[in-house]
PDB file of C-alpha atoms in Angstrom:
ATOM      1  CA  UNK A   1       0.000   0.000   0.000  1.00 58.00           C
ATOM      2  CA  UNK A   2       0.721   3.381  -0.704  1.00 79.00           C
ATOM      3  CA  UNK A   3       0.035   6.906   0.372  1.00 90.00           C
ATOM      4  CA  UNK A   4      -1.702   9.918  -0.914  1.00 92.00           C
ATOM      5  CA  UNK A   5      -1.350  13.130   0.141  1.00 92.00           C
ATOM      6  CA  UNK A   6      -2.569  16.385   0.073  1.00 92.00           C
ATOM      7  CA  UNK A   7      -0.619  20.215   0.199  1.00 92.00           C
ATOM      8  CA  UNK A   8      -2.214  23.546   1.626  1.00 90.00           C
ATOM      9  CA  UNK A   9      -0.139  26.530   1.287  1.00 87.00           C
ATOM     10  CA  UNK A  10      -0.916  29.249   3.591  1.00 82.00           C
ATOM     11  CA  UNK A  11       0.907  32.787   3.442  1.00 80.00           C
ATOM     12  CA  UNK A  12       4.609  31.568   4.627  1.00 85.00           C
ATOM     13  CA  UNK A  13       3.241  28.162   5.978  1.00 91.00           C
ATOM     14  CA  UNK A  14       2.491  24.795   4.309  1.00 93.00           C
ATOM     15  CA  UNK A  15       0.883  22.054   5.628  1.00 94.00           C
ATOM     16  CA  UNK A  16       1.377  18.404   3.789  1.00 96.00           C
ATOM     17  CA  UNK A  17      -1.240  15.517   4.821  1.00 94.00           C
ATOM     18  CA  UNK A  18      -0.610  12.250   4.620  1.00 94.00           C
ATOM     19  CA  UNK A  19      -2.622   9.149   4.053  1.00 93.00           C
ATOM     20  CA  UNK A  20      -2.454   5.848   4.010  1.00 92.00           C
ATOM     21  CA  UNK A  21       0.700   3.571   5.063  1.00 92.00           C
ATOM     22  CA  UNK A  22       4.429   5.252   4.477  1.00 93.00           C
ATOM     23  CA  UNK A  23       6.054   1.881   3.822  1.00 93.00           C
ATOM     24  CA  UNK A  24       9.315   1.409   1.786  1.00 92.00           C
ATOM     25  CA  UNK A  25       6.762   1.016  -1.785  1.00 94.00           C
ATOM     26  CA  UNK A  26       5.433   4.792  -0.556  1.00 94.00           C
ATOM     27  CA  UNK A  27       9.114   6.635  -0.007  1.00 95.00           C
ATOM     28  CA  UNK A  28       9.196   7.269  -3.345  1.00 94.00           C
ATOM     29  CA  UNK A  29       5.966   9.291  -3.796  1.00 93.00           C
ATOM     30  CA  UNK A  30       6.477  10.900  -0.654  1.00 95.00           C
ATOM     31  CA  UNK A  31       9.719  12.241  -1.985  1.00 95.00           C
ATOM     32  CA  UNK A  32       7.525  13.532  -4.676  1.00 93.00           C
ATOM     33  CA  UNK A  33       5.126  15.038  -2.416  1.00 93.00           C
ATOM     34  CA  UNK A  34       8.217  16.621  -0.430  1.00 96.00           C
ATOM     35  CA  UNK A  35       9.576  17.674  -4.094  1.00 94.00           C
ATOM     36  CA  UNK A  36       6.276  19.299  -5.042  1.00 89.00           C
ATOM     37  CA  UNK A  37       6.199  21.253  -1.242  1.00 93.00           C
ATOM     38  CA  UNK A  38      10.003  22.665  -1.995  1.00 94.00           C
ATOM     39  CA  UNK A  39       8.729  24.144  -5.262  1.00 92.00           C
ATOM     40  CA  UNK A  40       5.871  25.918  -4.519  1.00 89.00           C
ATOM     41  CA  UNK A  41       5.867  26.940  -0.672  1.00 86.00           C
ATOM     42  CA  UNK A  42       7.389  29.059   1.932  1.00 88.00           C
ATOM     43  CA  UNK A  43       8.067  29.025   5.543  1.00 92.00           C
ATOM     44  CA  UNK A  44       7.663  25.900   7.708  1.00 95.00           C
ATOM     45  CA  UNK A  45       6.035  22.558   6.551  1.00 97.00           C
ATOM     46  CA  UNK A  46       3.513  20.634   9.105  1.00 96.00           C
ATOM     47  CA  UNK A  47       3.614  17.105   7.885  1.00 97.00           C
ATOM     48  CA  UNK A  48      -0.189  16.255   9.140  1.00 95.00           C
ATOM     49  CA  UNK A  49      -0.552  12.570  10.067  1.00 94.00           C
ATOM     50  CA  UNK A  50      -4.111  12.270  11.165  1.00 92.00           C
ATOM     51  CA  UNK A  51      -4.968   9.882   8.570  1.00 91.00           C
ATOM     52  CA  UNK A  52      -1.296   8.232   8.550  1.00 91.00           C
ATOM     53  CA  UNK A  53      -2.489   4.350   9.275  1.00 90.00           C
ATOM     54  CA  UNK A  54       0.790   3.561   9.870  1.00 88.00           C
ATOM     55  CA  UNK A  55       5.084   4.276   8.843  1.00 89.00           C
ATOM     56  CA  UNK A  56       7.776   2.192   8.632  1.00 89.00           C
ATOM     57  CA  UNK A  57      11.312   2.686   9.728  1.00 88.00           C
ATOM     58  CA  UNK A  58      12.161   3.766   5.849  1.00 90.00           C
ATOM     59  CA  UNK A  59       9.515   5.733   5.757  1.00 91.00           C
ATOM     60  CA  UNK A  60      10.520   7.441   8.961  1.00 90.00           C
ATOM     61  CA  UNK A  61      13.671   7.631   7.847  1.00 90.00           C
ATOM     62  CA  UNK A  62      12.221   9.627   4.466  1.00 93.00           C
ATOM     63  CA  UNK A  63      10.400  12.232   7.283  1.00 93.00           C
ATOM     64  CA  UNK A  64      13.926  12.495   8.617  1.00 92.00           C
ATOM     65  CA  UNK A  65      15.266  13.412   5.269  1.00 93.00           C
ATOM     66  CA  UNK A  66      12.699  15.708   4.509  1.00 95.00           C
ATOM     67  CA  UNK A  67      13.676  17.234   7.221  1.00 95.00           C
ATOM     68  CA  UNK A  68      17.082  17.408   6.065  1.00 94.00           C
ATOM     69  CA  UNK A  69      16.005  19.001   2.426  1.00 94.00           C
ATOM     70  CA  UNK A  70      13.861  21.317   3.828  1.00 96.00           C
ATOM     71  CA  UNK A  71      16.636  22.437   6.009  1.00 95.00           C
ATOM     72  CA  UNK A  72      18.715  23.141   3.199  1.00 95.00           C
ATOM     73  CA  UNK A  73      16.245  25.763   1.850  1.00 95.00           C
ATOM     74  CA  UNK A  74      15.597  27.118   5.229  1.00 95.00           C
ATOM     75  CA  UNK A  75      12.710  25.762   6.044  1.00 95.00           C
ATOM     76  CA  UNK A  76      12.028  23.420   9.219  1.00 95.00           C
ATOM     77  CA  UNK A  77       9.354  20.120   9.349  1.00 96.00           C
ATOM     78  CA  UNK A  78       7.558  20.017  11.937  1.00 96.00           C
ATOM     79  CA  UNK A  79       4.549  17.268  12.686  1.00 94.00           C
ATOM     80  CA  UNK A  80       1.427  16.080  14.025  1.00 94.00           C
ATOM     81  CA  UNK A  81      -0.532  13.315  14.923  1.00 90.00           C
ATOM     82  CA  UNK A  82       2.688  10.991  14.836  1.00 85.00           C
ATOM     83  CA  UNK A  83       1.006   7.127  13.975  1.00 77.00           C
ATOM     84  CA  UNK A  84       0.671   4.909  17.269  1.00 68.00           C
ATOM     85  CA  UNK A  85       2.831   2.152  15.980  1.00 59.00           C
ATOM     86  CA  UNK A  86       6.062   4.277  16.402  1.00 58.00           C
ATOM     87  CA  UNK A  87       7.896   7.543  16.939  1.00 65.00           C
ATOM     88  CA  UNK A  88      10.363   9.308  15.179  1.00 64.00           C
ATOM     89  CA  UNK A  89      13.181   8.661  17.128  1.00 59.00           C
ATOM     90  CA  UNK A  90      15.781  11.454  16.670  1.00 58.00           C
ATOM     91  CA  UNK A  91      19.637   9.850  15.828  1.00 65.00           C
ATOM     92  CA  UNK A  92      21.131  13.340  15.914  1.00 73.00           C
ATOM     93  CA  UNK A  93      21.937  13.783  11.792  1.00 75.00           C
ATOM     94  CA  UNK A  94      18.774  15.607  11.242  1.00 77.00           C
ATOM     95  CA  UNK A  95      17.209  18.988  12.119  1.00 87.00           C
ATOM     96  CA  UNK A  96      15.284  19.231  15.065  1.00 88.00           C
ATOM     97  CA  UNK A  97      11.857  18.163  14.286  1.00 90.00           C
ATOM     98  CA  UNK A  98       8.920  19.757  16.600  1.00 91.00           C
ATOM     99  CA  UNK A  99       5.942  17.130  17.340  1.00 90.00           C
ATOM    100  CA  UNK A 100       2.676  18.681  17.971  1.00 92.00           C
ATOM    101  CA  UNK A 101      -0.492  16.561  19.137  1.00 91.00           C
ATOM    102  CA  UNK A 102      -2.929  17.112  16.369  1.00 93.00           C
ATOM    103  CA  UNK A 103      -3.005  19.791  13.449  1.00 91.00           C
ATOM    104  CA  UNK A 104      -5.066  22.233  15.455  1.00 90.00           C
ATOM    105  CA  UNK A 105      -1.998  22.593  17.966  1.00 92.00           C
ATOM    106  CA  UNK A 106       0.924  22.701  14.776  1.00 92.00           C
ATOM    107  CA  UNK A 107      -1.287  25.617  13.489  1.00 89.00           C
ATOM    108  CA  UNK A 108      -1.818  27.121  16.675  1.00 89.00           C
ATOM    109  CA  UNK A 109       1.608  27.211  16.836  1.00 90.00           C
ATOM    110  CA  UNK A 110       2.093  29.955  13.921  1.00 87.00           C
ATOM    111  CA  UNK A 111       0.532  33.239  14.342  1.00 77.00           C
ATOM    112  CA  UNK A 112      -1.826  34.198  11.923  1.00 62.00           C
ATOM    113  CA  UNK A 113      -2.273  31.652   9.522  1.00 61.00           C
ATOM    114  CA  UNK A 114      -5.183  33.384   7.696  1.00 62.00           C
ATOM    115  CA  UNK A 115      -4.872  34.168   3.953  1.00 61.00           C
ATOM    116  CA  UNK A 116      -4.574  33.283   0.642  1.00 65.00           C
ATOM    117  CA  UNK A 117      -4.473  29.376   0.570  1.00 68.00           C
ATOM    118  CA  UNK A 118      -3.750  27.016  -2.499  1.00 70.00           C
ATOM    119  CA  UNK A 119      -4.186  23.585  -2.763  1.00 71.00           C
ATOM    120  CA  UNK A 120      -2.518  20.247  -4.128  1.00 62.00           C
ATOM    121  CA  UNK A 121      -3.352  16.619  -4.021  1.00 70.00           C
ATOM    122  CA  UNK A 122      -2.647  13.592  -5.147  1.00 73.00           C
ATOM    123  CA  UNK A 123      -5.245  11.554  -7.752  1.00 73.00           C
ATOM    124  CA  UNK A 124      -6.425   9.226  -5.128  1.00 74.00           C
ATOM    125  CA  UNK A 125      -6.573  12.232  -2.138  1.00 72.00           C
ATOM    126  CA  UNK A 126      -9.658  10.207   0.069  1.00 70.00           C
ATOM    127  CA  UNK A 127     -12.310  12.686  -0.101  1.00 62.00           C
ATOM    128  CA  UNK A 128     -13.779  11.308   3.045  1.00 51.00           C
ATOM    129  CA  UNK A 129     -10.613  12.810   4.521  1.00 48.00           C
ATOM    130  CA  UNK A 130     -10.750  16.583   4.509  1.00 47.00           C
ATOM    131  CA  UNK A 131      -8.176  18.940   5.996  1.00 43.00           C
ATOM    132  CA  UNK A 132      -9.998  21.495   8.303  1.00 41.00           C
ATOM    133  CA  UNK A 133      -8.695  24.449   9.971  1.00 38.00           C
ATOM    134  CA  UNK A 134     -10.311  26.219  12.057  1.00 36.00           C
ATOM    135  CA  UNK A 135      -9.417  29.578  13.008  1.00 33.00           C
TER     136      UNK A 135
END
């Protein structure tokens, strides 16, 4: 299995949900997702979980070099809703990577994210899976 996933820009924020299972068949995709994120956003990245069933080691290890990229351009990961069947566990080779319980708390965690908001998905984004903010 696979994931899909779903991008929200916000003004200097972008928020990236996941769903599905990030298993070693769904790095690659997720790199594309990450890819897509570098290209047309700015500011920090919340990598929502909510709907994550599930993640791998490689596909923590992918979060960890996402991590990594977006460092590169300045920009920091942070996520929320980390899946019950594991935790990123930091090694020490990656940025720091703030955890927040659920979505709500990552955005409350940015001032103002009000604005102008864009949106990306995948072909096979659930619809039964919508990303809410509420302000």
């Amino acid at each position: 299995m696979t994931i899909e996933w779903r991008y929200t820009t916000h003004p200097n924020l972008g928020v990236l949900c996941l769903a599905g299972h990030l298993s070693p068949e769904a790095v690659a995709p997720f790199t594309g997702a990450i890819g897509w994120v570098l290209a047309r956003g700015t500011g920090p990245v919340i990598l929502d979980l909510t709907a994550l069933r599930g993640w791998s080691v490689g596909g923590q290890l992918a979060v960890t070099q996402a991590a990594r990229q977006l460092a590169d351009e300045g920009r920091r990961l942070e996520l929320a809703a980390i899946p019950a069947d594991g935790s990123l566990v930091p090694d020490g080779t990656h940025p720091p990577i703030p955890v927040h319980c659920d979505l709500s708390a990552a955005l409350a965690a940015h001032p103002a994210v009000v604005g102008e908001q864009r949106q990306w998905c995948s072909d096979a984004w659930p619809a039964s899976t919508p990303w809410r903010h509420e302000a």
